[in-house]
Amino acid sequence: MTELLIINGERVSASDGGTFDVFDPSTGELLATVAKATKADVSRAVAAAHGAMASKTWGGLPPAERGRIMNRIAQAVRDRAEELATLESRDNGKPLRQARTDVQVAARYFEFFAGIADKIMGNTIPLGPGYLDFTVREPIGVSAQIVPWNYPIQIGARGVAPALAAGCAVVLKPSSEAPMTALRLGEIGLACGLPPGALNVIPGTGSEAGVALASHRSINQLTFTGSVDVGIGVAKMAADNVVPVVMELGGKSPNVVFADADLDLAAAGVANAIFQNAGQTCSAGSRLLIERNAHDAFVAKLVERATAMRVGPGVSDPDMGPIISKKQLETVERYVGVGAGEGAKVAAGGARPSDPGLGNGYYFQPTLLDRVTPDMRVAQEEIFGPVLAMIEFDDIEQAVEIANRSQYGLVSGIWTRYINKAMSLASRIKAGQVYINTYGAGGGVELPFGGYKKSGYGREKGLESLASYTQVKNVCIKY
């Protein structure tokens, strides 16, 4: 049975009847056959979204009622949590417990923004006697959202929820490598009362459906998460139609560990920051900056953790699941070879697992590259796999310089017992998020998220995200 597109409240085949196959990266086996959206399907979805914006059932719906629908979606996601988590694990390969967390975070996005739907307010501006001036925030219109394969349900909800709260209608294009939970999210939205066209889900390839959506003249806003190279192309397409874009792109985020830190706490945080989701995370802590006189002790702790991790199929709930595809697995493998060629030392991992039972999946060992220097390719380029580049530093000035010696600036972590040192470093690191003695805060639903430099622009999550889905109108009255 083919999974269908969701356009204007209906499940429909692609306009040309085309499909694509989705595979379980844990086993290489066929998971589903999915309708493949065409350029014509993209236009149908955008037209449906505009129809919803013009309708009384969505565009004319009181904000409080939008919030009630979104609360119902949040509860429905929780009610189907195990089903959705299992599907996410099979679709993406991540360990089941991580998929369960992603589902709960997705529910939390709808819950959080449901409470904001009737609180998107403007301001009055004092101009003196004889004038009344005020602003209103109106929905920006049709939001196009292009979602990656690494966190399909969580990143899908991250953009869809604030857009719906603001009163926008959404056309969501999930990755062709992991589209399943986005389709379920669309089905849940309809069952919970979203009117036809308010949320359309159109899985397809980036080269066809993605390009058609990003370049569509009738979208009003675009949210994109993906690589820098693709993001640049997407931004250019949107710019041709003067469409504003939120870009969340790559990262090479540093964890800076000082010798005075709680090294056991830091080791747990650093390991989770790189090996969670097999390192396939834009915000992964893929660089370790370790103070030289703590290097040996700290690396020993990381080696112990990395070598003890169990790698296996996501639904068996291992410590780490597979890479998403054969192509990405080969990319990770190639980067480890590049690092070794540059002079880095493989301290742990560095190869595919030897277990023959994993031979049909796309697995790679948790890998530590030691003796990395800041200008090596493995210290500068996003690998998007479970590979940690470990770099030594001597003092805080050198730590700042190395941390900022990157084209990226998404997240950073600082590990120290001294608050003055932590705050000094936090104020100087060029990154959109800085964590001290932790790395991440659950799903971070409330925390604005976005990057400096080539990590992108605009902010998702938290109240700041609403700026992307609303536009300000000023009204001035003379009396």
Tab-separated table of C-alpha atoms in Angstrom:
chain	number	residue	atom	x	y	z
A	1	MET	CA	0.000	0.000	0.000
A	2	THR	CA	1.341	3.433	-0.984
A	3	GLU	CA	1.547	6.275	1.534
A	4	LEU	CA	-0.236	9.271	-0.025
A	5	LEU	CA	0.284	13.019	-0.096
A	6	ILE	CA	-1.933	15.224	2.083
A	7	ILE	CA	-3.288	18.164	0.085
A	8	ASN	CA	-6.344	20.258	0.960
A	9	GLY	CA	-7.463	17.833	3.630
A	10	GLU	CA	-7.344	14.771	1.377
A	11	ARG	CA	-4.940	11.879	0.901
A	12	VAL	CA	-4.047	11.885	-2.769
A	13	SER	CA	-1.654	10.202	-5.170
A	14	ALA	CA	1.019	12.175	-6.988
A	15	SER	CA	-0.269	13.879	-10.105
A	16	ASP	CA	1.759	11.544	-12.323
A	17	GLY	CA	1.279	8.473	-10.107
A	18	GLY	CA	4.976	8.442	-9.196
A	19	THR	CA	6.307	6.863	-6.007
A	20	PHE	CA	9.599	6.322	-4.207
A	21	ASP	CA	10.774	3.701	-1.728
A	22	VAL	CA	11.864	4.336	1.847
A	23	PHE	CA	14.332	1.942	3.489
A	24	ASP	CA	15.113	1.066	7.095
A	25	PRO	CA	18.781	2.076	7.590
A	26	SER	CA	19.157	-0.522	10.335
A	27	THR	CA	18.548	-3.406	7.938
A	28	GLY	CA	18.463	-1.975	4.424
A	29	GLU	CA	14.951	-3.445	4.048
A	30	LEU	CA	12.025	-1.708	2.378
A	31	LEU	CA	9.951	0.209	4.916
A	32	ALA	CA	7.325	1.893	2.722
A	33	THR	CA	6.413	3.110	-0.732
A	34	VAL	CA	5.421	6.776	-0.770
A	35	ALA	CA	3.758	9.049	-3.313
A	36	LYS	CA	6.366	11.306	-4.924
A	37	ALA	CA	5.188	14.918	-5.133
A	38	THR	CA	5.661	16.692	-8.469
A	39	LYS	CA	5.849	20.368	-9.343
A	40	ALA	CA	2.115	20.230	-10.077
A	41	ASP	CA	1.461	18.733	-6.620
A	42	VAL	CA	3.462	21.533	-5.009
A	43	SER	CA	1.286	24.105	-6.772
A	44	ARG	CA	-1.863	22.243	-5.657
A	45	ALA	CA	-0.653	22.319	-2.059
A	46	VAL	CA	0.267	26.017	-2.168
A	47	ALA	CA	-3.138	26.853	-3.686
A	48	ALA	CA	-4.841	24.810	-0.957
A	49	ALA	CA	-2.899	26.711	1.712
A	50	HIS	CA	-3.988	30.034	0.231
A	51	GLY	CA	-7.549	28.758	0.195
A	52	ALA	CA	-7.307	27.986	3.899
A	53	MET	CA	-5.927	31.463	4.593
A	54	ALA	CA	-8.917	33.011	2.788
A	55	SER	CA	-11.490	30.794	4.503
A	56	LYS	CA	-13.513	31.421	7.626
A	57	THR	CA	-12.597	27.951	8.859
A	58	TRP	CA	-8.903	28.885	9.198
A	59	GLY	CA	-8.126	32.474	8.216
A	60	GLY	CA	-11.219	33.678	10.065
A	61	LEU	CA	-10.813	31.385	13.067
A	62	PRO	CA	-10.396	33.132	16.446
A	63	PRO	CA	-6.836	32.738	17.783
A	64	ALA	CA	-8.058	30.950	20.913
A	65	GLU	CA	-9.689	28.285	18.765
A	66	ARG	CA	-6.430	27.795	16.867
A	67	GLY	CA	-4.834	27.142	20.241
A	68	ARG	CA	-7.496	24.569	21.147
A	69	ILE	CA	-6.877	22.652	17.920
A	70	MET	CA	-3.143	22.678	18.578
A	71	ASN	CA	-3.648	21.389	22.124
A	72	ARG	CA	-5.668	18.526	20.675
A	73	ILE	CA	-2.811	17.771	18.284
A	74	ALA	CA	-0.347	17.727	21.196
A	75	GLN	CA	-2.490	15.248	23.093
A	76	ALA	CA	-3.032	13.070	20.020
A	77	VAL	CA	0.727	12.898	19.445
A	78	ARG	CA	1.172	11.774	23.051
A	79	ASP	CA	-1.632	9.238	22.728
A	80	ARG	CA	0.151	7.697	19.717
A	81	ALA	CA	3.639	8.155	21.137
A	82	GLU	CA	4.835	4.552	20.965
A	83	GLU	CA	3.545	4.054	17.428
A	84	LEU	CA	5.182	7.277	16.253
A	85	ALA	CA	8.464	6.554	18.047
A	86	THR	CA	8.715	3.071	16.534
A	87	LEU	CA	8.010	4.476	13.073
A	88	GLU	CA	10.594	7.242	13.578
A	89	SER	CA	13.177	4.706	14.727
A	90	ARG	CA	12.608	2.468	11.704
A	91	ASP	CA	12.514	5.416	9.290
A	92	ASN	CA	15.602	7.190	10.624
A	93	GLY	CA	17.520	4.458	12.477
A	94	LYS	CA	17.855	6.280	15.783
A	95	PRO	CA	17.572	4.344	19.065
A	96	LEU	CA	14.008	3.899	20.225
A	97	ARG	CA	14.461	5.929	23.408
A	98	GLN	CA	15.750	8.880	21.376
A	99	ALA	CA	12.758	8.568	19.047
A	100	ARG	CA	10.457	8.538	22.075
A	101	THR	CA	12.048	11.778	23.252
A	102	ASP	CA	11.588	13.326	19.803
A	103	VAL	CA	7.883	12.478	19.832
A	104	GLN	CA	7.395	14.047	23.261
A	105	VAL	CA	9.268	17.156	22.117
A	106	ALA	CA	7.018	17.363	19.042
A	107	ALA	CA	3.970	17.275	21.297
A	108	ARG	CA	5.524	19.964	23.470
A	109	TYR	CA	5.946	22.291	20.458
A	110	PHE	CA	2.222	22.176	19.763
A	111	GLU	CA	1.429	22.596	23.445
A	112	PHE	CA	3.812	25.538	23.883
A	113	PHE	CA	2.626	27.438	20.816
A	114	ALA	CA	-1.032	26.622	21.511
A	115	GLY	CA	-0.691	28.790	24.601
A	116	ILE	CA	0.706	31.646	22.538
A	117	ALA	CA	-1.856	31.653	19.712
A	118	ASP	CA	-4.124	34.220	21.430
A	119	LYS	CA	-1.250	36.312	22.829
A	120	ILE	CA	0.431	37.577	19.652
A	121	MET	CA	0.004	41.264	20.363
A	122	GLY	CA	1.027	44.614	18.964
A	123	ASN	CA	1.953	47.904	20.655
A	124	THR	CA	0.762	51.460	20.968
A	125	ILE	CA	3.221	54.187	20.003
A	126	PRO	CA	2.918	57.613	21.703
A	127	LEU	CA	2.941	60.428	19.130
A	128	GLY	CA	1.358	63.101	21.308
A	129	PRO	CA	-2.101	64.729	21.405
A	130	GLY	CA	-4.235	64.226	18.323
A	131	TYR	CA	-2.755	60.885	17.282
A	132	LEU	CA	-3.388	57.268	18.107
A	133	ASP	CA	-0.798	54.902	16.637
A	134	PHE	CA	-0.697	51.172	17.092
A	135	THR	CA	0.779	48.022	15.547
A	136	VAL	CA	-0.795	44.654	14.848
A	137	ARG	CA	0.931	41.385	14.049
A	138	GLU	CA	-0.707	39.570	11.162
A	139	PRO	CA	0.094	36.071	9.830
A	140	ILE	CA	2.672	36.280	7.065
A	141	GLY	CA	0.641	33.913	4.882
A	142	VAL	CA	1.623	30.557	3.396
A	143	SER	CA	4.713	29.062	5.032
A	144	ALA	CA	6.741	26.545	3.029
A	145	GLN	CA	8.795	24.211	5.214
A	146	ILE	CA	11.554	21.905	3.976
A	147	VAL	CA	12.504	19.425	6.693
A	148	PRO	CA	15.590	17.138	6.873
A	149	TRP	CA	15.772	13.438	7.636
A	150	ASN	CA	17.623	13.528	10.957
A	151	TYR	CA	14.762	14.673	13.227
A	152	PRO	CA	11.660	14.401	11.029
A	153	ILE	CA	8.876	14.704	13.595
A	154	GLN	CA	10.699	17.063	15.956
A	155	ILE	CA	11.891	19.542	13.305
A	156	GLY	CA	8.574	19.233	11.498
A	157	ALA	CA	6.698	20.249	14.631
A	158	ARG	CA	9.285	22.945	15.386
A	159	GLY	CA	8.242	24.922	12.315
A	160	VAL	CA	4.631	23.860	11.836
A	161	ALA	CA	3.505	24.705	15.380
A	162	PRO	CA	4.546	28.402	15.489
A	163	ALA	CA	3.321	28.898	11.921
A	164	LEU	CA	-0.134	27.555	12.805
A	165	ALA	CA	-0.189	29.517	16.060
A	166	ALA	CA	0.423	32.710	14.082
A	167	GLY	CA	-2.475	31.864	11.762
A	168	CYS	CA	-0.401	30.803	8.744
A	169	ALA	CA	-1.111	27.826	6.524
A	170	VAL	CA	1.721	25.373	5.900
A	171	VAL	CA	3.097	23.297	3.056
A	172	LEU	CA	5.482	20.781	4.628
A	173	LYS	CA	7.986	18.856	2.489
A	174	PRO	CA	9.738	16.140	4.485
A	175	SER	CA	12.893	14.448	3.284
A	176	SER	CA	12.461	11.567	0.864
A	177	GLU	CA	14.772	9.544	3.134
A	178	ALA	CA	12.530	9.798	6.214
A	179	PRO	CA	9.020	11.107	5.442
A	180	MET	CA	6.848	8.773	7.493
A	181	THR	CA	6.189	10.655	10.743
A	182	ALA	CA	5.567	13.931	8.891
A	183	LEU	CA	2.735	12.201	7.054
A	184	ARG	CA	1.357	10.914	10.355
A	185	LEU	CA	1.561	14.438	11.753
A	186	GLY	CA	-0.545	15.663	8.846
A	187	GLU	CA	-3.114	12.947	9.471
A	188	ILE	CA	-3.242	13.803	13.179
A	189	GLY	CA	-3.772	17.490	12.372
A	190	LEU	CA	-6.789	16.707	10.205
A	191	ALA	CA	-8.259	14.349	12.814
A	192	CYS	CA	-7.881	17.063	15.470
A	193	GLY	CA	-9.764	19.715	13.516
A	194	LEU	CA	-7.304	21.478	11.217
A	195	PRO	CA	-9.415	22.561	8.224
A	196	PRO	CA	-8.491	21.522	4.674
A	197	GLY	CA	-5.376	23.292	3.409
A	198	ALA	CA	-4.098	24.501	6.783
A	199	LEU	CA	-1.416	21.775	6.794
A	200	ASN	CA	-0.379	20.043	3.572
A	201	VAL	CA	2.329	17.343	3.544
A	202	ILE	CA	4.078	16.622	0.240
A	203	PRO	CA	7.008	14.172	0.457
A	204	GLY	CA	9.254	14.112	-2.574
A	205	THR	CA	12.785	14.668	-3.767
A	206	GLY	CA	14.683	17.856	-3.143
A	207	SER	CA	15.510	18.234	-6.819
A	208	GLU	CA	11.840	18.247	-7.823
A	209	ALA	CA	9.429	18.991	-4.971
A	210	GLY	CA	11.991	20.945	-2.941
A	211	VAL	CA	13.016	23.164	-5.835
A	212	ALA	CA	9.398	23.694	-6.874
A	213	LEU	CA	8.433	24.739	-3.354
A	214	ALA	CA	11.431	27.000	-2.676
A	215	SER	CA	10.989	28.789	-6.001
A	216	HIS	CA	7.197	29.033	-5.913
A	217	ARG	CA	5.955	32.569	-6.518
A	218	SER	CA	2.955	32.195	-4.222
A	219	ILE	CA	4.614	31.214	-0.960
A	220	ASN	CA	5.022	33.992	1.590
A	221	GLN	CA	7.732	32.554	3.830
A	222	LEU	CA	10.200	29.654	3.764
A	223	THR	CA	11.789	27.675	6.589
A	224	PHE	CA	14.684	25.423	5.596
A	225	THR	CA	16.952	23.083	7.543
A	226	GLY	CA	19.826	21.382	5.750
A	227	SER	CA	23.343	21.758	4.448
A	228	VAL	CA	25.042	25.050	3.637
A	229	ASP	CA	25.373	24.329	-0.071
A	230	VAL	CA	21.717	23.409	-0.511
A	231	GLY	CA	20.665	26.278	1.745
A	232	ILE	CA	22.467	28.806	-0.442
A	233	GLY	CA	20.580	27.513	-3.467
A	234	VAL	CA	17.268	27.583	-1.613
A	235	ALA	CA	17.880	31.153	-0.423
A	236	LYS	CA	18.623	32.280	-3.976
A	237	MET	CA	15.410	30.722	-5.252
A	238	ALA	CA	13.380	32.404	-2.526
A	239	ALA	CA	15.145	35.725	-3.116
A	240	ASP	CA	14.012	35.729	-6.732
A	241	ASN	CA	10.465	36.105	-5.400
A	242	VAL	CA	11.406	38.336	-2.422
A	243	VAL	CA	10.367	35.605	0.013
A	244	PRO	CA	11.863	35.807	3.530
A	245	VAL	CA	13.697	32.712	4.728
A	246	VAL	CA	14.668	31.135	8.049
A	247	MET	CA	17.834	29.108	7.511
A	248	GLU	CA	19.178	26.535	9.970
A	249	LEU	CA	22.260	25.113	8.315
A	250	GLY	CA	25.407	23.288	9.351
A	251	GLY	CA	27.532	23.322	12.456
A	252	LYS	CA	30.929	22.376	13.833
A	253	SER	CA	30.039	23.132	17.408
A	254	PRO	CA	32.747	23.127	20.108
A	255	ASN	CA	32.617	21.725	23.607
A	256	VAL	CA	35.291	23.590	25.588
A	257	VAL	CA	36.470	21.583	28.612
A	258	PHE	CA	38.750	23.217	31.191
A	259	ALA	CA	40.931	21.232	33.591
A	260	ASP	CA	38.944	22.566	36.558
A	261	ALA	CA	35.668	21.099	35.252
A	262	ASP	CA	33.871	18.100	36.717
A	263	LEU	CA	35.462	15.758	34.195
A	264	ASP	CA	32.989	12.921	34.704
A	265	LEU	CA	30.049	15.263	34.103
A	266	ALA	CA	31.798	16.769	31.107
A	267	ALA	CA	32.653	13.377	29.610
A	268	ALA	CA	29.030	12.294	29.745
A	269	GLY	CA	27.907	15.573	28.156
A	270	VAL	CA	30.573	15.579	25.449
A	271	ALA	CA	29.898	11.959	24.490
A	272	ASN	CA	26.148	12.491	24.261
A	273	ALA	CA	26.620	15.684	22.245
A	274	ILE	CA	28.448	13.831	19.455
A	275	PHE	CA	27.079	10.282	19.545
A	276	GLN	CA	23.394	11.068	20.038
A	277	ASN	CA	21.570	10.261	16.777
A	278	ALA	CA	24.892	8.874	15.487
A	279	GLY	CA	26.266	12.396	15.215
A	280	GLN	CA	23.702	13.258	12.547
A	281	THR	CA	22.717	16.520	14.171
A	282	CYS	CA	23.389	20.074	12.971
A	283	SER	CA	24.089	21.115	16.551
A	284	ALA	CA	26.258	18.090	17.408
A	285	GLY	CA	29.249	18.890	19.591
A	286	SER	CA	31.649	17.631	16.935
A	287	ARG	CA	34.734	19.502	18.197
A	288	LEU	CA	36.236	18.940	21.645
A	289	LEU	CA	38.562	21.678	22.888
A	290	ILE	CA	40.339	20.210	25.917
A	291	GLU	CA	42.786	22.071	28.168
A	292	ARG	CA	46.183	20.488	27.652
A	293	ASN	CA	46.895	19.472	31.233
A	294	ALA	CA	43.577	17.568	31.412
A	295	HIS	CA	43.934	15.943	27.991
A	296	ASP	CA	45.121	12.462	28.921
A	297	ALA	CA	42.666	11.918	31.776
A	298	PHE	CA	39.699	13.266	29.847
A	299	VAL	CA	40.393	11.396	26.618
A	300	ALA	CA	40.705	8.177	28.624
A	301	LYS	CA	37.198	8.770	29.989
A	302	LEU	CA	35.842	9.350	26.483
A	303	VAL	CA	37.578	6.257	25.098
A	304	GLU	CA	36.012	4.180	27.868
A	305	ARG	CA	32.571	5.529	27.004
A	306	ALA	CA	32.939	5.190	23.245
A	307	THR	CA	34.208	1.619	23.323
A	308	ALA	CA	31.449	0.556	25.723
A	309	MET	CA	28.626	1.827	23.495
A	310	ARG	CA	26.401	-0.771	21.891
A	311	VAL	CA	25.703	-0.167	18.207
A	312	GLY	CA	22.662	-1.799	16.636
A	313	PRO	CA	19.220	-1.478	15.048
A	314	GLY	CA	17.249	1.496	16.313
A	315	VAL	CA	14.215	-0.502	17.437
A	316	SER	CA	16.451	-2.664	19.669
A	317	ASP	CA	17.211	0.570	21.566
A	318	PRO	CA	21.028	0.461	21.408
A	319	ASP	CA	23.324	3.254	22.528
A	320	MET	CA	23.762	4.277	18.899
A	321	GLY	CA	21.930	3.352	15.714
A	322	PRO	CA	22.979	3.391	12.063
A	323	ILE	CA	23.878	6.156	9.651
A	324	ILE	CA	20.914	7.163	7.458
A	325	SER	CA	22.214	5.736	4.147
A	326	LYS	CA	25.054	3.932	2.428
A	327	LYS	CA	26.145	7.202	0.815
A	328	GLN	CA	26.394	9.004	4.158
A	329	LEU	CA	28.173	6.026	5.727
A	330	GLU	CA	30.818	6.202	3.008
A	331	THR	CA	31.177	9.949	3.615
A	332	VAL	CA	31.854	9.358	7.327
A	333	GLU	CA	34.318	6.616	6.519
A	334	ARG	CA	36.129	8.845	4.029
A	335	TYR	CA	36.485	11.674	6.572
A	336	VAL	CA	38.138	9.364	9.102
A	337	GLY	CA	40.663	8.492	6.395
A	338	VAL	CA	41.189	12.185	5.664
A	339	GLY	CA	41.831	12.856	9.362
A	340	ALA	CA	44.339	10.036	9.636
A	341	GLY	CA	46.077	11.328	6.527
A	342	GLU	CA	46.350	14.782	8.094
A	343	GLY	CA	47.992	13.356	11.199
A	344	ALA	CA	45.068	12.743	13.553
A	345	LYS	CA	45.197	9.630	15.724
A	346	VAL	CA	42.184	7.303	15.930
A	347	ALA	CA	41.751	6.872	19.687
A	348	ALA	CA	38.535	4.837	19.431
A	349	GLY	CA	36.386	3.397	16.658
A	350	GLY	CA	37.265	4.551	13.176
A	351	ALA	CA	35.594	1.753	11.213
A	352	ARG	CA	32.406	-0.175	10.599
A	353	PRO	CA	31.512	-2.670	13.344
A	354	SER	CA	32.824	-6.197	12.881
A	355	ASP	CA	29.547	-7.827	13.994
A	356	PRO	CA	28.295	-9.765	10.934
A	357	GLY	CA	24.738	-9.327	12.173
A	358	LEU	CA	24.997	-5.631	11.314
A	359	GLY	CA	26.284	-6.179	7.812
A	360	ASN	CA	23.080	-5.198	6.020
A	361	GLY	CA	22.732	-1.876	7.836
A	362	TYR	CA	24.722	1.357	7.630
A	363	TYR	CA	26.701	1.267	10.851
A	364	PHE	CA	29.847	3.052	12.015
A	365	GLN	CA	31.603	2.862	15.358
A	366	PRO	CA	31.643	5.812	17.785
A	367	THR	CA	34.909	7.451	16.769
A	368	LEU	CA	37.415	9.696	18.545
A	369	LEU	CA	40.104	11.504	16.554
A	370	ASP	CA	42.901	12.720	18.824
A	371	ARG	CA	45.821	15.095	18.148
A	372	VAL	CA	43.683	17.136	15.773
A	373	THR	CA	44.873	20.653	14.947
A	374	PRO	CA	42.400	23.506	14.379
A	375	ASP	CA	42.964	23.800	10.627
A	376	MET	CA	42.569	20.134	9.733
A	377	ARG	CA	39.582	19.348	7.517
A	378	VAL	CA	38.094	17.137	10.238
A	379	ALA	CA	38.157	20.180	12.548
A	380	GLN	CA	36.604	22.527	10.002
A	381	GLU	CA	34.142	20.538	7.872
A	382	GLU	CA	30.831	19.077	8.999
A	383	ILE	CA	31.105	15.278	8.885
A	384	PHE	CA	27.547	14.543	10.061
A	385	GLY	CA	28.450	11.304	11.738
A	386	PRO	CA	29.712	9.929	15.074
A	387	VAL	CA	33.209	11.408	14.790
A	388	LEU	CA	34.678	13.739	17.434
A	389	ALA	CA	37.702	15.915	16.580
A	390	MET	CA	39.735	16.536	19.761
A	391	ILE	CA	41.935	19.654	19.944
A	392	GLU	CA	44.150	20.822	22.831
A	393	PHE	CA	44.458	24.403	24.098
A	394	ASP	CA	46.590	26.124	26.736
A	395	ASP	CA	44.534	29.074	28.037
A	396	ILE	CA	41.214	30.854	27.671
A	397	GLU	CA	42.467	33.170	24.921
A	398	GLN	CA	43.498	30.237	22.788
A	399	ALA	CA	40.206	28.471	23.545
A	400	VAL	CA	38.229	31.457	22.268
A	401	GLU	CA	40.360	31.733	19.133
A	402	ILE	CA	40.011	28.041	18.277
A	403	ALA	CA	36.281	27.949	19.080
A	404	ASN	CA	35.659	30.842	16.695
A	405	ARG	CA	37.983	29.542	13.965
A	406	SER	CA	35.083	28.081	12.017
A	407	GLN	CA	32.678	29.095	9.282
A	408	TYR	CA	29.896	27.908	11.573
A	409	GLY	CA	28.396	29.254	14.789
A	410	LEU	CA	25.408	27.213	15.902
A	411	VAL	CA	25.955	25.880	19.449
A	412	SER	CA	28.776	25.713	21.973
A	413	GLY	CA	29.360	24.121	25.352
A	414	ILE	CA	31.603	25.312	28.198
A	415	TRP	CA	32.648	23.067	31.072
A	416	THR	CA	34.227	24.702	34.135
A	417	ARG	CA	33.573	25.189	37.859
A	418	TYR	CA	34.357	28.928	37.630
A	419	ILE	CA	31.480	31.191	36.629
A	420	ASN	CA	33.687	34.158	35.712
A	421	LYS	CA	35.627	32.005	33.263
A	422	ALA	CA	32.407	30.539	31.863
A	423	MET	CA	30.731	33.919	31.371
A	424	SER	CA	33.842	35.474	29.849
A	425	LEU	CA	33.994	32.701	27.289
A	426	ALA	CA	30.230	32.711	26.667
A	427	SER	CA	30.296	36.408	25.812
A	428	ARG	CA	33.063	35.929	23.246
A	429	ILE	CA	32.085	32.736	21.439
A	430	LYS	CA	30.231	33.416	18.182
A	431	ALA	CA	27.335	30.987	18.452
A	432	GLY	CA	23.572	31.185	18.629
A	433	GLN	CA	23.356	29.046	21.762
A	434	VAL	CA	25.880	28.676	24.579
A	435	TYR	CA	25.498	26.004	27.254
A	436	ILE	CA	27.486	25.968	30.482
A	437	ASN	CA	28.068	22.624	32.235
A	438	THR	CA	25.465	21.035	29.994
A	439	TYR	CA	24.842	20.644	26.282
A	440	GLY	CA	21.216	21.035	25.313
A	441	ALA	CA	18.163	21.221	27.507
A	442	GLY	CA	15.846	18.446	26.442
A	443	GLY	CA	14.207	19.563	23.231
A	444	GLY	CA	14.852	23.190	24.128
A	445	VAL	CA	11.362	24.129	22.924
A	446	GLU	CA	11.423	27.439	24.788
A	447	LEU	CA	14.983	28.410	23.806
A	448	PRO	CA	15.586	30.462	20.631
A	449	PHE	CA	17.712	28.436	18.232
A	450	GLY	CA	19.699	29.566	15.220
A	451	GLY	CA	23.178	30.317	14.044
A	452	TYR	CA	25.878	32.849	13.425
A	453	LYS	CA	27.895	32.921	10.200
A	454	LYS	CA	27.202	30.008	7.828
A	455	SER	CA	25.062	28.225	10.385
A	456	GLY	CA	22.178	30.320	9.089
A	457	TYR	CA	19.930	33.203	10.059
A	458	GLY	CA	16.606	33.724	11.742
A	459	ARG	CA	15.540	31.966	14.916
A	460	GLU	CA	13.376	28.945	15.570
A	461	LYS	CA	11.930	27.760	18.888
A	462	GLY	CA	10.718	30.013	21.693
A	463	LEU	CA	8.854	33.290	21.369
A	464	GLU	CA	11.434	34.683	18.946
A	465	SER	CA	10.307	32.212	16.276
A	466	LEU	CA	6.978	34.028	15.896
A	467	ALA	CA	8.771	36.920	14.203
A	468	SER	CA	9.278	34.653	11.193
A	469	TYR	CA	5.578	33.859	10.829
A	470	THR	CA	4.075	37.296	11.419
A	471	GLN	CA	4.390	40.698	9.808
A	472	VAL	CA	3.883	44.039	11.505
A	473	LYS	CA	1.286	46.520	10.316
A	474	ASN	CA	1.288	50.077	11.699
A	475	VAL	CA	-1.997	51.998	11.915
A	476	CYS	CA	-1.908	55.761	12.575
A	477	ILE	CA	-5.085	57.736	13.371
A	478	LYS	CA	-5.325	61.533	13.603
A	479	TYR	CA	-8.226	62.859	15.637
